[in-house]
Coordinates of N, CA and C in Angstrom, one line a residue:
R22 N -10.8 -7.5 -9.8 CA -11.0 -9.1 -10.3 C -9.9 -9.8 -10.9
I23 N -9.0 -9.0 -11.5 CA -7.6 -9.4 -11.9 C -6.6 -10.2 -11.0
N24 N -6.7 -9.3 -9.8 CA -6.2 -9.7 -8.5 C -6.7 -11.1 -8.0
V25 N -8.0 -11.3 -7.9 CA -8.4 -12.6 -7.5 C -8.1 -13.6 -8.5
Q26 N -8.3 -13.6 -9.7 CA -8.0 -14.5 -10.7 C -6.6 -14.8 -10.7
G27 N -5.6 -13.9 -10.6 CA -4.2 -14.1 -10.5 C -3.8 -14.8 -9.3
T28 N -4.4 -14.5 -8.3 CA -4.2 -15.1 -6.9 C -4.6 -16.7 -6.9
R29 N -5.8 -17.0 -7.7 CA -6.1 -18.4 -7.8 C -5.1 -18.9 -8.9
N30 N -4.6 -18.6 -9.8 CA -3.7 -19.0 -10.6 C -2.2 -19.2 -10.0
V31 N -1.9 -18.3 -9.2 CA -0.7 -18.5 -8.4 C -0.7 -19.6 -7.6
L32 N -1.8 -19.7 -6.7 CA -2.1 -20.9 -5.9 C -2.1 -22.3 -6.6
R33 N -2.9 -22.3 -7.6 CA -2.7 -23.4 -8.4 C -1.5 -23.9 -9.0
A34 N -0.6 -22.8 -9.4 CA 0.8 -23.0 -10.1 C 1.6 -23.7 -8.9
A35 N 1.5 -22.9 -7.6 CA 2.5 -23.3 -6.4 C 2.2 -24.8 -6.1
R36 N 0.8 -25.1 -6.0 CA 0.5 -26.6 -5.8 C 0.9 -27.5 -6.8
D37 N 0.9 -27.1 -8.2 CA 1.4 -28.1 -9.1 C 3.0 -28.3 -9.2
A38 N 3.4 -27.1 -8.8 CA 5.1 -27.2 -8.5 C 5.6 -27.9 -7.4
G39 N 4.7 -28.4 -6.6 CA 5.2 -29.0 -5.5 C 5.8 -28.0 -4.0
A40 N 5.1 -26.8 -4.3 CA 5.8 -25.9 -3.5 C 5.3 -26.1 -1.9
R41 N 6.3 -26.0 -1.1 CA 5.7 -26.0 0.4 C 4.8 -24.9 0.9
R42 N 5.4 -23.7 0.6 CA 4.7 -22.6 1.2 C 4.6 -21.4 0.1
L43 N 3.5 -20.6 0.2 CA 3.2 -19.4 -0.8 C 3.5 -18.2 0.2
V44 N 4.2 -17.1 0.0 CA 4.0 -15.9 0.6 C 3.3 -14.8 -0.2
H45 N 2.1 -14.5 0.3 CA 1.3 -13.4 -0.5 C 1.6 -12.1 0.0
V46 N 2.0 -11.1 -1.0 CA 2.1 -9.8 -0.6 C 0.9 -9.2 -0.6
G47 N 0.2 -9.0 0.7 CA -0.8 -8.0 0.7 C -0.8 -6.8 0.9
T48 N -1.7 -5.8 1.5 CA -1.6 -4.6 1.6 C -2.8 -4.0 2.6
E49 N -2.7 -2.8 3.2 CA -3.6 -2.4 4.1 C -4.8 -1.9 3.2
A50 N -4.8 -1.9 2.0 CA -5.9 -1.6 1.2 C -7.1 -2.5 1.5
A51 N -6.6 -3.7 1.8 CA -7.6 -5.0 1.8 C -8.7 -4.4 3.0
L52 N -8.1 -3.5 4.0 CA -9.1 -3.1 5.1 C -9.9 -1.9 4.8
L53 N -9.8 -1.2 3.8 CA -10.3 0.0 3.5 C -11.7 0.1 2.6
A54 N -12.6 0.8 3.2 CA -13.8 1.1 2.7 C -14.0 2.5 2.7
G55 N -13.2 3.5 2.9 CA -13.5 4.8 3.0 C -13.4 5.5 4.3
Q56 N -12.8 4.6 5.1 CA -12.6 5.1 6.6 C -11.2 5.1 7.0
P57 N -10.6 6.0 7.8 CA -9.5 6.1 8.4 C -8.8 4.6 9.0
L58 N -7.8 4.3 9.1 CA -7.2 3.2 9.8 C -6.2 3.9 10.9
V59 N -6.4 3.9 12.0 CA -5.8 4.4 13.3 C -5.3 3.3 14.3
G60 N -4.0 3.1 14.2 CA -3.2 1.9 15.1 C -3.8 0.9 14.6
A61 N -4.1 0.6 13.3 CA -4.7 -0.7 13.1 C -3.9 -2.0 13.2
D62 N -4.2 -3.0 13.6 CA -3.4 -4.2 13.6 C -4.2 -5.6 12.7
E63 N -3.7 -6.6 12.8 CA -4.1 -7.6 12.0 C -5.5 -8.2 12.3
S64 N -6.1 -7.6 13.5 CA -7.6 -7.9 13.7 C -8.4 -7.3 13.0
A65 N -8.3 -6.3 12.3 CA -9.0 -5.2 11.7 C -9.7 -6.3 10.6
P66 N -10.9 -6.2 10.2 CA -11.6 -6.9 9.2 C -11.3 -6.5 7.9
L67 N -11.0 -7.6 7.0 CA -11.2 -7.4 5.6 C -12.4 -6.7 5.2
R68 N -12.2 -6.1 4.2 CA -13.5 -5.3 3.2 C -13.6 -5.9 2.0
P69 N -14.1 -6.8 2.0 CA -14.4 -7.3 0.3 C -15.8 -6.5 -0.1
D70 N -16.3 -5.8 1.0 CA -17.5 -5.1 0.4 C -17.2 -3.6 0.1
S71 N -15.8 -3.3 0.0 CA -15.2 -2.0 -0.4 C -15.8 -1.3 -1.7
P72 N -16.2 -0.1 -1.7 CA -16.7 0.3 -2.9 C -15.6 0.8 -3.8
A73 N -14.3 0.6 -3.5 CA -13.3 0.9 -4.5 C -12.6 -0.5 -5.0
L74 N -12.7 -0.6 -6.1 CA -12.3 -1.8 -6.9 C -11.0 -2.4 -6.4
Y75 N -10.0 -1.6 -6.2 CA -8.7 -1.9 -5.9 C -8.6 -2.5 -4.5
A76 N -9.2 -1.9 -3.4 CA -9.3 -2.5 -2.2 C -10.1 -3.8 -2.2
W77 N -11.3 -3.8 -2.9 CA -12.1 -5.1 -2.9 C -11.3 -6.1 -3.4
S78 N -10.6 -6.0 -4.6 CA -9.9 -6.9 -5.0 C -8.7 -7.5 -4.3
K79 N -8.2 -6.6 -3.4 CA -7.1 -6.9 -2.4 C -7.6 -7.8 -1.5
A80 N -8.8 -7.3 -0.9 CA -9.5 -8.1 0.1 C -9.9 -9.5 -0.3
R81 N -10.4 -9.6 -1.6 CA -10.7 -10.9 -2.1 C -9.6 -11.7 -2.3
A82 N -8.5 -11.2 -2.7 CA -7.5 -11.8 -3.0 C -6.8 -12.4 -1.8
E83 N -6.7 -11.9 -0.6 CA -6.1 -12.4 0.6 C -7.3 -13.3 1.1
I84 N -8.5 -13.3 1.0 CA -9.4 -14.3 1.5 C -9.1 -15.7 0.8
E85 N -8.9 -15.5 -0.7 CA -8.5 -16.6 -1.4 C -7.2 -17.4 -0.9
V86 N -6.3 -16.7 -0.5 CA -5.1 -17.3 0.0 C -5.5 -17.9 1.4
I87 N -6.1 -17.1 2.3 CA -6.2 -17.8 3.7 C -7.2 -18.9 3.8
T88 N -8.0 -19.0 2.8 CA -9.2 -20.0 3.0 C -8.9 -21.1 1.8
S89 N -7.5 -21.1 1.1 CA -7.1 -22.2 0.1 C -7.1 -23.5 1.1
P90 N -7.3 -24.6 0.3 CA -7.4 -26.0 0.9 C -6.0 -26.2 1.5
P91 N -6.1 -27.1 2.5 CA -4.7 -27.5 3.2 C -3.6 -28.4 2.2
G92 N -2.5 -28.3 2.5 CA -1.6 -28.8 1.6 C -0.4 -28.0 1.1
L93 N -0.8 -26.7 1.0 CA 0.0 -25.7 0.9 C 0.1 -24.7 1.9
E94 N 1.2 -24.5 2.5 CA 1.0 -23.4 3.4 C 1.1 -22.0 2.8
A95 N 0.3 -21.1 3.4 CA 0.2 -19.8 2.9 C 0.4 -18.8 4.1
V96 N 1.1 -17.7 4.0 CA 1.3 -16.6 4.7 C 1.0 -15.4 4.1
V97 N 0.8 -14.3 4.8 CA 0.4 -13.0 4.1 C 1.0 -11.9 5.0
V98 N 1.8 -11.1 4.1 CA 2.7 -9.9 4.5 C 1.9 -8.8 4.0
R99 N 1.9 -7.6 4.8 CA 1.0 -6.5 4.3 C 2.0 -5.5 4.6
P100 N 2.9 -4.8 3.5 CA 3.3 -3.7 3.8 C 2.5 -2.5 3.6
R101 N 3.0 -1.4 3.8 CA 1.9 -0.1 3.5 C 2.9 0.9 2.9
F102 N 2.5 1.5 1.6 CA 3.2 2.6 0.9 C 4.7 2.3 0.8
V103 N 4.8 1.1 -0.1 CA 6.1 0.7 -0.4 C 7.0 1.8 -1.2
W104 N 8.2 2.1 -0.9 CA 9.1 3.1 -1.4 C 10.2 2.8 -1.5
G105 N 11.2 3.4 -2.3 CA 12.7 3.2 -2.3 C 13.3 3.2 -3.5
L106 N 14.5 2.9 -3.5 CA 15.4 2.9 -4.7 C 14.7 1.7 -5.8
G107 N 14.7 2.1 -7.0 CA 14.1 1.3 -7.9 C 12.6 1.4 -8.2
D108 N 12.0 2.1 -7.6 CA 10.4 2.3 -7.6 C 10.1 2.8 -9.2
T109 N 9.4 2.1 -9.5 CA 9.0 2.5 -11.0 C 7.4 2.9 -11.1
T110 N 6.8 3.0 -10.0 CA 5.4 3.3 -10.1 C 5.0 4.6 -9.3
L111 N 5.1 4.5 -7.9 CA 4.7 5.5 -7.1 C 5.5 7.0 -7.2
L112 N 6.9 6.8 -7.1 CA 7.5 8.1 -7.2 C 7.7 8.6 -8.6
P113 N 7.8 7.9 -9.6 CA 7.8 8.4 -10.9 C 6.3 9.1 -11.2
Q114 N 5.1 8.7 -10.7 CA 3.9 9.1 -10.8 C 3.7 10.5 -10.1
I115 N 4.2 10.4 -8.8 CA 4.1 11.7 -8.0 C 5.0 12.9 -8.7
V116 N 6.2 12.5 -8.9 CA 7.2 13.5 -9.7 C 6.5 13.9 -11.1
G117 N 6.0 12.9 -11.7 CA 5.3 13.5 -13.1 C 4.2 14.2 -12.9
Q118 N 3.5 14.2 -11.9 CA 2.3 15.0 -11.7 C 2.8 16.2 -11.3
M119 N 3.5 16.5 -10.4 CA 4.2 17.8 -9.8 C 4.8 18.6 -11.0
R120 N 5.5 17.8 -11.7 CA 6.4 18.6 -12.9 C 5.2 19.0 -14.0
S121 N 4.3 18.2 -14.2 CA 3.1 18.7 -15.2 C 2.2 19.5 -14.7
G122 N 2.2 20.0 -13.3 CA 1.2 20.8 -13.0 C -0.1 20.2 -12.4
Q123 N -0.1 18.9 -12.5 CA -1.5 18.2 -12.1 C -1.4 18.0 -10.4
W124 N -0.4 18.2 -9.9 CA -0.3 17.8 -8.3 C -1.1 18.7 -7.7
A125 N -2.0 18.2 -6.6 CA -2.7 19.1 -5.5 C -3.0 18.2 -4.4
W126 N -2.6 18.8 -3.1 CA -2.8 18.1 -2.0 C -4.2 18.0 -1.6
I127 N -4.8 17.1 -1.1 CA -6.1 16.9 -0.6 C -6.5 17.3 0.7
G128 N -7.1 18.4 1.0 CA -7.1 18.9 2.2 C -5.8 19.6 2.4
D129 N -5.2 19.4 3.5 CA -3.9 19.9 3.6 C -2.9 18.9 3.8
G130 N -3.3 17.6 3.5 CA -2.1 16.5 3.5 C -1.6 16.4 4.8
R131 N -2.1 16.8 5.8 CA -1.1 16.7 7.1 C -1.6 15.6 7.9
H132 N -2.4 14.5 7.5 CA -2.8 13.5 8.3 C -1.2 12.4 8.3
R133 N -1.6 11.5 9.3 CA -0.4 10.7 9.4 C -0.6 9.4 8.8
T134 N 0.7 8.8 8.3 CA 0.6 7.6 7.5 C 1.8 6.7 7.7
A135 N 1.5 5.3 7.5 CA 2.7 4.6 7.6 C 3.3 4.3 6.3
T136 N 4.5 4.0 6.3 CA 5.3 3.9 5.1 C 6.3 2.5 5.3
T137 N 6.6 1.8 4.1 CA 7.4 0.8 4.3 C 8.5 0.9 3.1
H138 N 9.8 1.0 3.7 CA 10.9 1.1 2.6 C 11.0 -0.6 1.8
V139 N 11.3 -0.4 0.7 CA 11.4 -1.9 -0.1 C 12.4 -2.8 0.7
D140 N 13.5 -2.4 1.4 CA 14.4 -3.3 2.2 C 13.8 -3.8 3.3
N141 N 12.7 -2.9 3.9 CA 12.0 -3.5 5.2 C 10.8 -4.5 4.6
T142 N 10.2 -4.1 3.5 CA 9.3 -5.0 2.7 C 10.0 -6.6 2.7
V143 N 11.0 -6.6 1.9 CA 11.7 -7.8 1.6 C 12.2 -8.4 3.2
E144 N 12.5 -7.7 3.8 CA 12.8 -8.4 5.2 C 11.5 -8.9 5.9
G145 N 10.5 -8.3 5.9 CA 9.1 -9.0 6.2 C 8.8 -10.2 5.5
L146 N 9.1 -10.1 4.1 CA 8.8 -11.3 3.4 C 9.6 -12.5 4.0
V147 N 10.9 -12.3 3.9 CA 11.8 -13.4 4.1 C 11.4 -13.9 5.7
L148 N 11.2 -13.2 6.6 CA 10.9 -13.6 7.9 C 9.7 -14.3 8.0
A149 N 8.6 -13.9 7.2 CA 7.4 -14.8 7.1 C 7.7 -15.9 6.3
A150 N 8.3 -16.1 5.3 CA 8.7 -17.4 4.8 C 9.3 -18.3 5.5
T151 N 10.3 -17.8 6.4 CA 11.0 -19.0 7.2 C 10.6 -19.1 8.6
R152 N 9.7 -18.0 9.2 CA 9.3 -18.0 10.7 C 7.8 -18.1 10.7
G153 N 7.2 -17.5 9.9 CA 5.7 -17.4 9.9 C 4.9 -18.7 10.2
R154 N 3.6 -19.0 10.8 CA 3.0 -20.0 10.9 C 2.0 -19.9 9.7
D155 N 1.8 -21.1 9.2 CA 0.6 -21.2 8.2 C -0.5 -20.4 8.5
R156 N -1.0 -19.7 7.3 CA -2.3 -18.8 7.4 C -1.9 -17.6 8.4
G157 N -0.8 -17.3 8.6 CA -0.6 -16.2 9.4 C -0.4 -14.8 8.5
V158 N -0.9 -13.8 9.3 CA -1.0 -12.5 8.6 C -0.1 -11.5 9.6
W159 N 0.7 -10.6 8.8 CA 1.5 -9.7 9.4 C 1.6 -8.3 8.6
F160 N 1.4 -7.1 9.5 CA 1.8 -5.8 8.8 C 3.4 -5.6 9.1
V161 N 3.9 -5.0 7.9 CA 5.4 -4.6 8.1 C 5.4 -3.1 7.7
T162 N 6.0 -2.3 8.5 CA 6.3 -0.9 8.0 C 7.7 -0.4 8.4
D163 N 7.9 0.9 8.2 CA 9.1 1.4 8.8 C 9.1 1.7 10.2
G164 N 8.3 1.5 10.8 CA 8.1 1.8 12.3 C 7.4 3.1 12.4
G165 N 6.5 3.4 13.3 CA 5.9 4.7 13.6 C 5.2 5.3 12.5
S166 N 5.1 6.4 12.4 CA 4.3 7.1 11.3 C 4.9 8.5 11.0
V167 N 4.3 9.0 9.9 CA 5.1 10.2 9.3 C 3.9 11.2 8.9
V168 N 3.9 12.4 8.8 CA 2.9 13.3 8.3 C 3.0 12.9 6.7
F169 N 1.9 12.7 6.1 CA 1.8 12.3 4.5 C 2.6 13.4 3.8
R170 N 2.2 14.7 4.1 CA 2.7 16.0 3.2 C 4.1 15.9 3.4
D171 N 4.6 15.6 4.7 CA 6.2 16.0 4.6 C 6.9 14.8 4.2
F172 N 6.4 13.6 4.0 CA 7.1 12.5 3.6 C 7.1 12.7 2.0
V173 N 5.9 12.9 1.4 CA 5.8 13.2 -0.1 C 6.7 14.1 -0.6
T174 N 6.8 15.3 0.3 CA 7.6 16.4 0.1 C 9.0 16.0 0.0
A175 N 9.5 15.2 0.9 CA 10.8 14.6 1.0 C 11.0 13.8 0.0
L176 N 10.1 13.1 -0.5 CA 10.4 12.0 -1.6 C 10.7 12.9 -3.0
A177 N 9.9 14.0 -3.3 CA 10.0 14.6 -4.3 C 11.3 15.4 -4.5
R178 N 11.6 16.0 -3.3 CA 12.8 16.7 -3.1 C 14.2 15.8 -3.5
T179 N 14.1 14.6 -3.3 CA 15.2 13.5 -3.8 C 15.2 13.9 -5.2
Q180 N 14.3 14.1 -5.9 CA 14.3 13.9 -7.3 C 14.7 15.6 -8.1
G181 N 14.8 16.3 -7.0 CA 15.0 17.8 -7.5 C 13.6 18.6 -7.6
V182 N 12.6 18.0 -7.2 CA 11.3 18.8 -7.6 C 10.6 19.3 -6.2
E183 N 10.2 20.4 -6.2 CA 9.6 21.3 -5.1 C 8.0 21.2 -5.3
P184 N 7.5 20.5 -4.3 CA 5.9 20.3 -4.4 C 5.3 21.6 -4.4
P185 N 4.2 21.7 -5.2 CA 3.3 23.1 -5.0 C 2.4 23.0 -3.7
D186 N 1.9 24.4 -3.3 CA 1.2 24.5 -2.3 C -0.6 24.3 -2.5
R187 N -0.6 24.2 -3.8 CA -2.2 24.0 -4.2 C -2.9 22.9 -3.5
S188 N -4.0 23.1 -3.2 CA -4.8 22.0 -2.6 C -6.3 22.1 -2.9
V189 N -7.0 21.1 -2.7 CA -8.4 21.0 -3.0 C -9.3 20.5 -1.8
P190 N -10.3 21.0 -1.7 CA -11.1 20.2 -0.6 C -11.4 18.8 -0.5
R191 N -11.2 18.2 0.7 CA -11.4 16.8 0.6 C -12.5 16.2 0.0
A192 N -13.7 17.0 0.3 CA -15.2 16.8 -0.2 C -15.1 16.7 -1.7
V193 N -14.6 17.7 -2.3 CA -14.6 17.8 -3.7 C -13.7 16.7 -4.5
A194 N -12.4 16.7 -3.7 CA -11.7 15.5 -4.3 C -12.5 14.0 -4.3
R195 N -13.2 13.7 -3.2 CA -13.7 12.6 -3.1 C -15.0 12.5 -4.3
A196 N -15.7 13.4 -4.3 CA -16.9 13.5 -5.4 C -16.3 13.4 -6.7
V197 N -15.0 13.9 -7.1 CA -14.3 13.8 -8.3 C -14.2 12.4 -8.6
G198 N -13.6 11.6 -7.5 CA -13.1 10.3 -7.6 C -14.2 9.2 -7.8
V199 N -15.3 9.4 -7.3 CA -16.5 8.7 -7.3 C -17.0 9.0 -8.7
A200 N -17.1 10.3 -9.2 CA -17.6 10.5 -10.6 C -16.7 9.8 -11.7
G201 N -15.4 10.2 -11.6 CA -14.4 9.6 -12.7 C -14.6 8.0 -12.7
E202 N -14.6 7.2 -11.5 CA -14.6 6.0 -11.5 C -16.1 5.6 -12.2
T203 N -17.4 6.1 -12.0 CA -18.4 5.9 -12.5 C -18.4 6.2 -14.0
L204 N -17.9 7.2 -14.6 CA -17.8 7.4 -16.0 C -16.7 6.6 -16.7
W205 N -15.7 6.2 -16.1 CA -14.7 5.2 -16.9 C -15.4 3.8 -16.7
G206 N -16.2 3.6 -15.7 CA -16.7 2.2 -15.5 C -17.9 2.0 -16.3
T207 N -18.4 3.0 -17.0 CA -19.8 2.8 -17.8 C -19.6 3.3 -19.2
L208 N -18.4 4.3 -19.7 CA -18.4 4.6 -20.9 C -17.2 4.3 -21.3
P209 N -17.0 4.0 -22.7 CA -15.7 3.5 -23.4 C -14.8 4.6 -23.5
L210 N -14.3 5.1 -22.2 CA -13.2 6.0 -22.1 C -11.9 5.8 -22.1
P211 N -10.7 6.5 -22.8 CA -9.4 5.9 -22.9 C -8.7 6.1 -21.6
G212 N -7.8 5.4 -21.2 CA -7.0 5.6 -20.0 C -7.6 5.1 -18.8
R213 N -7.3 5.9 -17.8 CA -7.8 5.8 -16.5 C -8.4 6.9 -16.0
P214 N -9.3 7.1 -15.0 CA -9.8 8.3 -14.5 C -8.8 9.0 -13.7
P215 N -8.8 10.4 -13.8 CA -7.8 11.3 -13.3 C -7.7 11.2 -11.8
L216 N -8.8 10.7 -11.1 CA -8.8 10.6 -9.7 C -9.5 9.3 -9.3
T217 N -9.3 8.5 -8.3 CA -10.2 7.4 -7.9 C -10.4 7.5 -6.4
R218 N -11.4 6.7 -6.1 CA -11.7 6.9 -4.6 C -10.5 6.4 -3.7
F219 N -9.9 5.3 -4.1 CA -8.7 4.7 -3.3 C -7.7 5.9 -3.2
A220 N -7.4 6.5 -4.1 CA -6.3 7.6 -4.4 C -6.8 8.7 -3.4
T221 N -8.0 9.1 -3.3 CA -8.3 10.1 -2.5 C -8.2 9.6 -0.9
W222 N -8.3 8.5 -0.6 CA -8.5 8.0 0.8 C -6.8 8.1 1.1
V223 N -5.9 7.6 0.3 CA -4.5 7.5 0.6 C -4.1 8.9 0.9
A224 N -4.4 9.8 -0.1 CA -4.1 11.2 0.2 C -4.8 12.0 1.1
S225 N -5.8 11.6 1.9 CA -6.4 12.5 2.8 C -6.8 11.8 4.0
D226 N -6.7 10.4 4.3 CA -7.2 9.7 5.5 C -5.8 9.3 6.2
E227 N -5.8 9.3 7.5 CA -4.8 8.7 8.4 C -4.8 7.2 8.2
C228 N -3.6 6.5 8.1 CA -3.3 5.2 8.1 C -1.9 4.8 8.8
T229 N -2.4 4.6 10.2 CA -1.3 4.3 11.1 C -1.5 2.9 11.5
I230 N -0.4 2.1 11.7 CA -0.4 0.7 11.8 C 0.5 0.1 12.7
S231 N 0.2 -0.9 13.6 CA 1.0 -1.4 14.5 C 1.7 -2.6 13.9
I232 N 3.0 -2.9 14.3 CA 3.6 -4.1 13.7 C 4.1 -4.9 15.1
A233 N 3.4 -4.7 15.9 CA 3.8 -5.4 17.3 C 3.6 -7.0 17.1
R234 N 2.7 -7.5 16.2 CA 2.6 -8.9 15.8 C 3.9 -9.5 15.1
A235 N 4.3 -8.5 13.9 CA 5.5 -9.0 13.4 C 6.6 -9.2 14.2
R236 N 6.8 -8.1 15.2 CA 7.9 -8.1 16.1 C 7.9 -9.2 17.0
E237 N 6.7 -9.5 17.4 CA 6.7 -10.6 18.5 C 6.6 -12.1 17.8
E238 N 6.1 -12.3 16.6 CA 6.1 -13.7 16.2 C 7.3 -13.9 15.0
L239 N 7.7 -12.9 14.5 CA 8.7 -12.9 13.3 C 10.1 -12.5 13.8
G240 N 10.1 -11.6 14.9 CA 11.3 -11.0 15.2 C 11.5 -9.9 14.2
Y241 N 10.7 -9.3 13.6 CA 10.8 -8.2 12.7 C 11.0 -7.1 13.4
E242 N 12.3 -6.4 12.7 CA 12.6 -4.8 13.1 C 12.9 -4.2 11.6
P243 N 12.6 -3.1 11.5 CA 13.0 -2.5 10.2 C 14.6 -2.4 10.1
I244 N 14.9 -2.5 9.1 CA 16.5 -2.7 8.7 C 16.9 -1.4 8.1
R245 N 16.3 -0.6 7.6 CA 16.2 0.6 6.7 C 15.4 1.8 7.4
T246 N 16.0 2.8 7.8 CA 15.3 4.0 8.2 C 14.7 4.9 7.1
R247 N 13.9 5.7 7.3 CA 13.6 6.7 6.3 C 14.5 7.5 5.9
E248 N 15.3 8.1 6.7 CA 16.3 9.1 6.4 C 17.3 8.2 5.6
E249 N 17.8 7.0 5.8 CA 18.7 6.4 4.9 C 18.1 6.0 3.7
G250 N 16.9 5.9 3.4 CA 16.3 5.5 2.4 C 16.2 6.8 1.3
L251 N 15.8 7.8 2.1 CA 15.7 9.2 1.1 C 17.1 9.7 0.9
E252 N 18.1 9.5 1.7 CA 19.6 9.8 1.4 C 19.9 8.9 0.1
E253 N 19.6 7.6 0.0 CA 19.9 6.7 -1.2 C 19.1 7.3 -2.3
L254 N 17.8 7.8 -2.2 CA 17.0 8.2 -3.4 C 17.9 9.5 -4.0
A255 N 18.1 10.4 -3.1 CA 18.7 11.6 -3.5 C 20.2 11.3 -4.3
R256 N 20.9 10.5 -3.6 CA 22.3 10.0 -4.3 C 22.1 9.3 -5.8
S257 N 20.9 8.8 -5.7 CA 20.8 8.1 -7.2 C 20.1 8.9 -8.0
A258 N 19.6 10.1 -7.8 CA 18.6 10.7 -8.7 C 19.7 11.1 -10.0
P259 N 19.0 11.1 -11.1 CA 19.5 11.8 -12.3 C 20.0 13.1 -12.4

């Protein structure tokens, strides 16, 4: 709900400031309701009916942008699994869980996933701002896909951390995610649930994405490879 209200506030502020165009940073989460995404493109429907609050809010926020009144041009760019130097959320969380012994793979973690280095994310945002058509939506990624477990392992190793082999069955993890969301949503419990529905989807479901539209309409091409990004992280590790 914060995402939805925040998006309304941004749209209002942009109009009040006389801005010509707004670039909304979306995510593939707006399409998720518990199912894999296999070769997904921009024709896949938004899922404002998603049982996961994060996915629901991302879908609703994108709808707010695309259906906003005329007068302010609006475009949407959807990176997937943003990573790279300067990350203060994803990589620190992964490394922290591994170092504390809280990390476990869901299933075997060998599903395929798309990723988007921060430099490629910015490239997509700039192209959408300068070349995109009003109300256009584009996926941007690093191109192709990678095995989730292999990529997360490579990320952790840039920080000198070796991931554990421990895993939990997919069905068990999903049940824990639902239970955690239910308990934290109904009881005055501190912090956040240890596992959520959305987190189990990311860690166990295929998410592969086509960037054909961004290539065709924006001239988008990844400017940073995964190998280059991983090398940069390793060089900058404390």
